[in-house]
Amino acid sequence: MTSHTDFDVAIVGAGPVGLAFAGWLANAWGDRANRIAIFDAKPLQASAQDPRILALSDATRLRLGSLAFPSNATPIHHIHVSEQSRFGQVRMKADELGLRALGWTVRYGELVTCLSDSLERRGVKIFRPANVKYAHRSAVESLEVLELEDGTEFTVGLRVDAEGGLYGEAGERDQVVDYGQWALVSEVVLNVEPGLLSGSNTLAFERFTSEGPLALLPISTDQRKYSLVWCAPLETVQRRLACSEHDFSSELRQQFGRRISIEHIGPRKSFPLGMNWRDKLVQGRRVAIGNAAQILHPVAGQGLNLGLRDAMQLCRSIDPSTVAVEHRLSTALHDFEKSRVADRQVVVKMTDWMVKGFSNHNPLLGAGRQMALNVMEFTPPLRKQFAELMLFGLAV
């Protein structure tokens, strides 16, 4: 068994949150960036080929700008929010907030590749494929020891867990909410009603139905290619996966009426939806961020943005001298955990409310939702306040 004592910080999970945290930490630590390591079970090629579409707020794009960001990311200038069979709707626009865009869509693989290249230039050590099989505290220095599948051990001052997977794959959590929904995802080519478009501004749709939310996110600036996320009970999703492209297109169009016409449906996939989170992020010299801390329902696209705010705040909370001294690290991690409470609670509760509040047949709640959307549509300050909360959260 080989033993190493090389790193101040080891990050387990080389997804966007783990990579971004390593990059921000490397920027802050300068010539000590080689004391930062990332371990991921997948080879880079497997992650680079992941076609999933991520939705990032403009605040997140700005934060990632100091590291790397794909040049072909698609901006979202306007978001059209509505509810099926009701007149309530609201449209949020980037120019109302003085922003270049409300958000951006980017392929998971392209973002991971950009961030990985950025870390290599900064001197961060990346181990792939490297599956961390066991972890324990060293008997002498009271440090974290990571053991890989091949028996290699690495002793580190701080372990940062940034790998959580999908809902249902994350292991035991303190709080779990099962919404009884699955997400059907696909890439579609469609035509948007010209009256909804405004020049070259891209438009995203968030549509609430009694089965669950439905989103269409632009993935090109030509106003035709979209990423579809359609949430519904498992039985309904299975039926939609099995039906013909013609029947699927007809059913999708019924959700939007004359707002869209559909030309092509790409391959369809699905995954379960729910929400789970840890009450405590810190355990000794170990801290959880991103999906290792909380997994959210994709409604409003807040999960990754929240996880990146976790990473940014943790980066601000530690430095090499802090990690080296256990009692100082304990204090810093306690303060970090405390600083994340408000932002996490607000986003978790808002996400939960949006899923439960809109995914039902209750006529009284329906009338209230319609009123709320209309009030927001005709009250610009309220619309701006809601949009800013979604974009920037409560991070300090």
XYZ file of N, CA and C in Angstrom, residues 77-266:
570
model
N -32.544 35.617 -22.919
C -32.866 37.033 -22.725
C -34.225 37.238 -22.059
N -35.197 36.420 -22.417
C -36.548 36.546 -21.871
C -37.007 35.181 -21.360
N -37.840 35.176 -20.317
C -38.455 33.950 -19.812
C -39.957 34.168 -19.740
N -40.703 33.282 -20.378
C -42.166 33.352 -20.400
C -42.709 32.292 -19.449
N -43.372 32.717 -18.374
C -43.913 31.815 -17.355
C -45.439 31.817 -17.457
N -46.028 30.617 -17.537
C -47.482 30.535 -17.662
C -47.973 29.234 -17.065
N -49.315 29.121 -16.970
C -49.929 27.908 -16.448
C -50.961 27.403 -17.439
N -50.951 26.104 -17.662
C -51.874 25.486 -18.599
C -53.327 25.718 -18.172
N -54.169 26.070 -19.132
C -55.621 26.240 -18.938
C -55.973 27.451 -18.091
N -55.009 28.354 -17.864
C -55.292 29.580 -17.107
C -54.653 30.770 -17.816
N -55.150 31.964 -17.502
C -54.698 33.157 -18.193
C -53.494 33.825 -17.535
N -53.146 33.385 -16.323
C -52.030 34.029 -15.644
C -50.709 33.773 -16.356
N -49.893 34.811 -16.528
C -48.583 34.659 -17.131
C -47.716 35.847 -16.744
N -46.418 35.651 -16.843
C -45.489 36.732 -16.555
C -44.288 36.562 -17.469
N -43.732 37.665 -17.912
C -42.547 37.630 -18.777
C -41.441 38.436 -18.121
N -40.316 37.785 -17.892
C -39.155 38.453 -17.294
C -38.127 38.729 -18.380
N -37.527 39.923 -18.338
C -36.622 40.365 -19.399
C -35.299 40.833 -18.799
N -34.218 40.455 -19.463
C -32.891 40.797 -18.966
C -32.683 42.304 -18.901
N -33.195 43.037 -19.901
C -32.931 44.479 -19.927
C -33.615 45.207 -18.773
N -34.692 44.616 -18.202
C -35.325 45.224 -17.036
C -34.379 45.243 -15.836
N -33.443 44.274 -15.800
C -32.490 44.191 -14.695
C -31.131 44.762 -15.064
N -31.027 45.294 -16.270
C -29.752 45.840 -16.706
C -28.711 44.763 -16.950
N -29.165 43.560 -17.361
C -28.265 42.439 -17.564
C -28.132 42.098 -19.039
N -27.029 41.499 -19.369
C -26.825 40.997 -20.728
C -27.773 39.839 -21.017
N -28.033 39.008 -20.010
C -28.943 37.865 -20.146
C -29.440 37.481 -18.766
N -30.618 36.859 -18.714
C -31.121 36.327 -17.448
C -30.378 35.064 -17.060
N -29.970 34.298 -18.053
C -29.271 33.052 -17.794
C -28.618 32.547 -19.053
N -28.007 31.368 -18.946
C -27.282 30.772 -20.061
C -27.501 29.264 -20.048
N -27.558 28.665 -21.222
C -27.577 27.218 -21.312
C -26.245 26.750 -21.897
N -25.765 25.643 -21.379
C -24.474 25.109 -21.810
C -24.499 23.599 -21.620
N -23.806 22.885 -22.471
C -23.719 21.435 -22.314
C -22.768 21.092 -21.170
N -23.190 20.124 -20.373
C -22.392 19.687 -19.221
C -20.963 19.374 -19.640
N -20.805 18.578 -20.702
C -19.478 18.151 -21.124
C -18.581 19.307 -21.530
N -19.142 20.311 -22.184
C -18.345 21.462 -22.611
C -17.898 22.294 -21.421
N -18.773 22.467 -20.427
C -18.391 23.236 -19.247
C -17.312 22.506 -18.462
N -17.473 21.193 -18.284
C -16.481 20.406 -17.544
C -15.131 20.447 -18.253
N -15.125 20.343 -19.566
C -13.867 20.381 -20.319
C -13.168 21.723 -20.158
N -13.926 22.816 -20.265
C -13.351 24.156 -20.096
C -12.725 24.324 -18.711
N -13.483 23.932 -17.696
C -12.994 24.104 -16.327
C -11.784 23.211 -16.055
N -11.789 21.981 -16.581
C -10.655 21.076 -16.379
C -9.388 21.640 -17.010
N -9.493 22.162 -18.235
C -8.334 22.770 -18.886
C -7.814 23.952 -18.077
N -8.731 24.720 -17.535
C -8.353 25.878 -16.726
C -7.571 25.458 -15.485
N -7.977 24.358 -14.857
C -7.299 23.899 -13.641
C -5.905 23.382 -13.941
N -5.750 22.698 -15.056
C -4.425 22.192 -15.411
C -3.441 23.341 -15.586
N -3.899 24.432 -16.167
C -3.026 25.598 -16.332
C -2.666 26.228 -14.998
N -3.525 26.054 -14.007
C -3.273 26.640 -12.691
C -2.447 25.727 -11.787
N -2.192 24.499 -12.208
C -1.354 23.601 -11.419
C -2.101 22.703 -10.460
N -3.439 22.705 -10.514
C -4.221 21.812 -9.657
C -4.042 20.377 -10.140
N -3.887 19.441 -9.208
C -3.717 18.030 -9.546
C -5.086 17.376 -9.732
N -5.288 16.729 -10.886
C -6.552 16.064 -11.165
C -6.294 14.579 -11.381
N -6.965 13.740 -10.599
C -6.818 12.296 -10.689
C -8.086 11.703 -11.299
N -7.947 11.114 -12.515
C -9.056 10.489 -13.228
C -8.527 9.286 -14.005
N -9.253 8.198 -14.045
C -10.320 7.832 -13.106
C -9.717 7.424 -11.769
N -10.289 7.899 -10.702
C -9.788 7.620 -9.360
C -10.980 7.566 -8.411
N -11.399 6.386 -8.090
C -12.571 6.196 -7.240
C -12.159 6.138 -5.772
N -12.588 7.118 -4.992
C -12.296 7.116 -3.554
C -13.205 6.081 -2.898
N -12.601 4.973 -2.444
C -13.374 3.851 -1.923
C -13.602 3.948 -0.429
N -12.566 4.415 0.306
C -12.680 4.518 1.758
C -12.114 5.862 2.215
N -12.527 6.284 3.394
C -11.978 7.491 4.011
C -11.985 7.308 5.529
N -10.917 7.763 6.170
C -10.864 7.682 7.624
C -9.908 8.751 8.148
N -9.862 8.919 9.437
C -8.947 9.877 10.061
C -7.632 9.193 10.378
N -6.517 9.871 10.105
C -5.210 9.312 10.440
C -5.028 9.323 11.949
N -4.350 8.321 12.462
C -4.217 8.177 13.921
C -3.256 9.201 14.512
N -2.255 9.621 13.739
C -1.214 10.490 14.295
C -1.562 11.958 14.125
N -1.718 12.418 12.871
C -1.945 13.846 12.636
C -3.410 14.248 12.695
N -4.342 13.313 12.822
C -5.771 13.583 12.818
C -6.181 14.298 11.534
N -5.691 13.782 10.405
C -6.034 14.321 9.096
C -6.970 13.353 8.381
N -7.489 13.769 7.226
C -8.326 12.900 6.419
C -7.441 12.028 5.531
N -7.753 10.744 5.478
C -7.034 9.815 4.610
C -8.012 9.251 3.589
N -7.699 9.446 2.318
C -8.521 8.920 1.236
C -7.829 7.700 0.644
N -8.558 6.601 0.521
C -7.997 5.390 -0.066
C -8.724 5.079 -1.371
N -7.940 4.935 -2.445
C -8.494 4.620 -3.750
C -8.674 3.109 -3.900
N -9.343 2.723 -4.984
C -9.615 1.306 -5.221
C -8.343 0.481 -5.352
N -7.266 1.097 -5.850
C -6.017 0.348 -6.018
C -5.181 0.305 -4.745
N -5.718 0.863 -3.643
C -5.006 0.843 -2.378
C -4.149 2.061 -2.102
N -3.987 2.940 -3.078
C -3.210 4.157 -2.862
C -3.917 5.064 -1.860
N -3.150 5.625 -0.940
C -3.708 6.522 0.083
C -3.158 7.933 -0.075
N -4.012 8.901 0.177
C -3.634 10.309 0.173
C -4.108 10.927 1.477
N -3.217 11.563 2.192
C -3.568 12.239 3.436
C -3.731 13.730 3.152
N -4.875 14.295 3.587
C -5.205 15.678 3.229
C -5.714 16.426 4.457
N -5.605 17.753 4.388
C -6.066 18.571 5.497
C -7.570 18.774 5.509
N -8.184 18.834 4.319
C -9.622 19.061 4.205
C -10.160 18.270 3.030
N -11.229 17.515 3.281
C -11.917 16.817 2.199
C -13.199 17.580 1.874
N -13.386 17.895 0.587
C -14.586 18.582 0.121
C -15.374 17.618 -0.770
N -16.545 17.219 -0.323
C -17.406 16.347 -1.120
C -18.247 17.199 -2.060
N -18.110 16.941 -3.362
C -18.850 17.723 -4.358
C -19.553 16.821 -5.363
N -19.682 15.545 -5.046
C -20.319 14.593 -5.951
C -21.559 14.030 -5.286
N -22.735 14.326 -5.839
C -23.965 13.847 -5.223
C -24.838 13.016 -6.134
N -24.596 13.094 -7.459
C -25.400 12.328 -8.398
C -26.818 12.863 -8.515
N -27.716 12.022 -9.026
C -29.114 12.373 -9.185
C -29.898 12.043 -7.924
N -31.115 12.560 -7.855
C -32.001 12.201 -6.751
C -32.181 10.681 -6.726
N -32.081 10.100 -5.541
C -32.216 8.653 -5.398
C -30.896 7.922 -5.458
N -29.806 8.624 -5.858
C -28.483 8.009 -5.930
C -27.530 8.557 -4.878
N -28.010 9.480 -4.052
C -27.111 10.231 -3.189
C -26.915 9.626 -1.805
N -27.512 8.452 -1.536
C -27.350 7.855 -0.220
C -28.233 8.521 0.818
N -27.949 8.262 2.069
C -28.792 8.742 3.163
C -28.656 10.250 3.344
N -29.773 10.937 3.491
C -29.796 12.377 3.721
C -30.704 12.677 4.914
N -30.531 13.875 5.480
C -31.340 14.259 6.651
C -32.791 14.502 6.288
N -33.030 15.119 5.116
C -34.383 15.434 4.683
C -34.580 14.929 3.254
N -35.714 14.284 3.004
C -35.999 13.746 1.680
C -37.446 14.061 1.314
N -37.670 14.569 0.104
C -39.015 14.827 -0.410
C -39.139 14.137 -1.765
N -40.067 13.191 -1.870
C -40.326 12.508 -3.133
C -41.597 13.105 -3.739
N -41.470 13.750 -4.893
C -42.610 14.419 -5.511
C -43.443 13.477 -6.390
N -43.007 12.239 -6.523
C -43.746 11.325 -7.382
C -43.691 11.723 -8.845
N -42.612 12.399 -9.242
C -42.455 12.851 -10.622
C -41.139 12.342 -11.207
N -41.147 12.199 -12.531
C -39.930 11.926 -13.288
C -39.777 13.029 -14.329
N -38.555 13.275 -14.757
C -38.304 14.253 -15.817
C -38.022 13.530 -17.123
N -38.738 13.895 -18.163
C -38.443 13.441 -19.516
C -37.657 14.557 -20.188
N -36.492 14.228 -20.724
C -35.644 15.249 -21.343
C -35.377 14.887 -22.797
N -35.266 15.909 -23.617
C -34.994 15.725 -25.038
C -34.523 17.052 -25.613
N -34.008 16.996 -26.825
C -33.711 18.216 -27.576
C -34.680 18.286 -28.747
N -35.291 19.439 -28.929
C -36.344 19.574 -29.925
C -36.050 20.764 -30.838
N -36.583 20.663 -32.048
C -36.526 21.776 -33.008
C -37.953 22.259 -33.207
N -38.173 23.557 -33.005
C -39.539 24.078 -33.090
C -39.545 25.505 -33.626
N -40.727 25.957 -33.935
C -40.951 27.347 -34.341
C -41.793 28.021 -33.270
N -41.365 29.181 -32.825
C -42.084 29.947 -31.817
C -42.966 30.979 -32.514
N -44.148 31.178 -31.988
C -45.045 32.187 -32.537
C -44.311 33.527 -32.633
N -44.260 34.151 -33.821
C -43.476 35.380 -34.008
C -43.824 36.485 -33.015
N -45.096 36.565 -32.609
C -45.490 37.621 -31.693
C -44.841 37.522 -30.325
N -44.326 36.341 -29.973
C -43.663 36.166 -28.678
C -42.189 36.536 -28.728
N -41.639 36.593 -29.933
C -40.223 36.892 -30.089
C -40.003 38.393 -30.179
N -38.842 38.808 -29.726
C -38.490 40.226 -29.749
C -37.097 40.373 -30.344
N -37.048 40.632 -31.644
C -35.767 40.764 -32.315
C -34.937 39.500 -32.198
N -33.676 39.677 -31.823
C -32.764 38.535 -31.687
C -32.730 37.987 -30.262
N -33.620 38.482 -29.403
C -33.647 38.021 -28.015
C -34.165 36.576 -27.930
N -33.429 35.719 -27.254
C -33.866 34.334 -27.082
C -34.924 34.267 -25.984
N -35.791 33.259 -26.102
C -36.934 33.132 -25.203
C -36.987 31.724 -24.617
N -37.101 31.639 -23.299
C -37.292 30.364 -22.610
C -38.722 30.302 -22.092
N -39.255 29.078 -22.008
C -40.613 28.864 -21.510
C -40.573 28.053 -20.219
N -41.328 28.500 -19.229
C -41.609 27.712 -18.026
C -43.124 27.581 -17.961
N -43.625 26.366 -18.133
C -45.062 26.104 -18.217
C -45.464 25.173 -17.085
N -46.421 25.584 -16.277
C -46.874 24.759 -15.162
C -48.137 23.999 -15.566
N -48.154 22.696 -15.290
C -49.316 21.860 -15.525
C -49.657 21.127 -14.234
N -50.831 20.525 -14.186
C -51.225 19.811 -12.968
C -50.376 18.573 -12.730
N -49.705 18.064 -13.768
C -48.831 16.900 -13.618
C -47.439 17.277 -13.135
N -47.025 18.508 -13.442
C -45.685 18.949 -13.103
C -45.221 20.020 -14.068
N -44.112 20.691 -13.792
C -43.628 21.767 -14.653
C -43.017 21.250 -15.951
N -43.025 22.123 -16.954
C -42.484 21.827 -18.272
C -41.651 23.031 -18.696
N -40.423 22.785 -19.122
C -39.548 23.889 -19.519
C -38.992 23.659 -20.907
N -38.880 24.726 -21.678
C -38.187 24.744 -22.956
C -37.104 25.813 -22.867
N -35.845 25.389 -22.971
C -34.717 26.299 -22.820
C -33.961 26.404 -24.140
N -33.701 27.614 -24.631
C -33.003 27.749 -25.910
C -31.572 27.224 -25.814
N -31.144 26.468 -26.829
C -29.759 25.980 -26.866
C -29.061 26.427 -28.152
N -29.661 27.407 -28.817
C -29.018 28.069 -29.948
C -29.659 29.442 -30.086
N -28.960 30.342 -30.722
C -29.476 31.707 -30.849
C -30.402 31.882 -32.051
N -30.670 30.794 -32.796
C -31.538 30.919 -33.967
C -33.016 30.775 -33.620
N -33.334 30.678 -32.312
C -34.724 30.611 -31.830
C -35.431 29.313 -32.215
N -34.671 28.264 -32.563
C -35.307 27.031 -33.045
C -34.942 25.794 -32.214
N -33.763 25.725 -31.684
C -33.325 24.532 -30.961
C -33.507 24.735 -29.455
N -34.189 23.779 -28.827
C -34.521 23.907 -27.409
C -34.229 22.610 -26.656
N -33.914 22.760 -25.397
C -33.832 21.634 -24.476
C -35.170 21.518 -23.753
N -35.758 20.336 -23.799
C -37.057 20.080 -23.178
C -36.867 19.335 -21.866
N -37.512 19.826 -20.806
C -37.591 19.120 -19.522
C -39.069 19.073 -19.147
N -39.646 17.864 -19.178
C -41.090 17.685 -19.002
C -41.317 16.768 -17.797
N -41.877 17.315 -16.731
C -42.036 16.578 -15.478
C -43.461 16.042 -15.326
N -43.566 14.786 -14.911
C -44.881 14.145 -14.779
C -44.715 12.860 -13.982
N -45.815 12.239 -13.536
C -45.724 10.942 -12.857
C -45.071 9.891 -13.747
N -44.491 8.858 -13.126
C -43.728 7.843 -13.858
C -44.553 7.178 -14.958
N -45.784 6.820 -14.673
C -46.608 6.136 -15.660
C -46.786 6.994 -16.912
N -47.003 8.284 -16.719
C -47.175 9.196 -17.856
C -45.879 9.339 -18.636
N -44.765 9.466 -17.920
C -43.469 9.594 -18.580
C -43.145 8.345 -19.391
N -43.421 7.174 -18.836
C -43.156 5.930 -19.571
C -43.979 5.862 -20.857
N -45.216 6.315 -20.788
C -46.056 6.330 -21.982
C -45.485 7.282 -23.026
N -45.038 8.444 -22.590
C -44.485 9.422 -23.529
C -43.154 8.958 -24.115
N -42.385 8.198 -23.357
C -41.143 7.656 -23.889
C -41.408 6.644 -24.997
N -42.506 5.894 -24.852
C -42.790 4.796 -25.777
C -43.566 5.228 -27.018
N -44.242 6.359 -26.986
C -45.109 6.734 -28.110
C -44.288 7.229 -29.302
N -44.924 7.331 -30.444
C -44.250 7.771 -31.670
C -43.880 9.250 -31.576
N -42.948 9.660 -32.448
C -42.562 11.073 -32.469
C -43.753 11.959 -32.813
N -44.610 11.492 -33.708
C -45.787 12.279 -34.093
C -46.716 12.475 -32.909
N -47.008 11.401 -32.190
C -47.912 11.508 -31.039
C -47.297 12.341 -29.926
N -45.994 12.158 -29.727
C -45.307 12.935 -28.695
C -45.351 14.423 -29.043
N -45.080 14.756 -30.300
C -45.104 16.159 -30.734
C -46.489 16.756 -30.556
N -47.519 15.984 -30.887
C -48.893 16.486 -30.749
C -49.223 16.768 -29.294
N -48.807 15.873 -28.418
C -49.104 16.061 -26.992
C -48.334 17.247 -26.421
N -47.093 17.395 -26.851
C -46.303 18.535 -26.382
C -46.911 19.845 -26.864
N -47.331 19.885 -28.104
C -47.918 21.115 -28.632
C -49.206 21.478 -27.901
N -49.976 20.471 -27.484
C -51.207 20.740 -26.734
C -50.921 21.477 -25.430
N -49.733 21.281 -24.880
C -49.375 21.960 -23.640
C -49.199 23.465 -23.849
N -48.859 23.859 -25.078
C -48.533 25.259 -25.348
C -49.526 25.948 -26.282
N -50.427 25.187 -26.879
C -51.355 25.802 -27.813
C -50.631 26.342 -29.029
N -51.008 27.524 -29.462
C -50.446 28.087 -30.690
C -49.090 28.752 -30.484
N -48.568 28.700 -29.261
C -47.286 29.366 -29.007
C -46.136 28.740 -29.793
N -46.205 27.420 -30.048
C -45.110 26.745 -30.742
C -45.654 25.752 -31.768
N -44.839 25.446 -32.771
C -45.065 24.300 -33.652
C -43.764 23.500 -33.665
N -43.873 22.187 -33.739
C -42.717 21.315 -33.526
C -42.306 20.650 -34.834
N -41.012 20.705 -35.136
C -40.483 20.114 -36.358
C -39.772 18.787 -36.113
N -39.102 18.670 -34.965
C -38.325 17.443 -34.725
C -38.166 17.211 -33.224
N -38.237 15.932 -32.823
C -37.996 15.512 -31.444
C -36.774 14.610 -31.413
N -35.791 14.936 -30.599
C -34.601 14.106 -30.486
C -34.839 12.913 -29.566
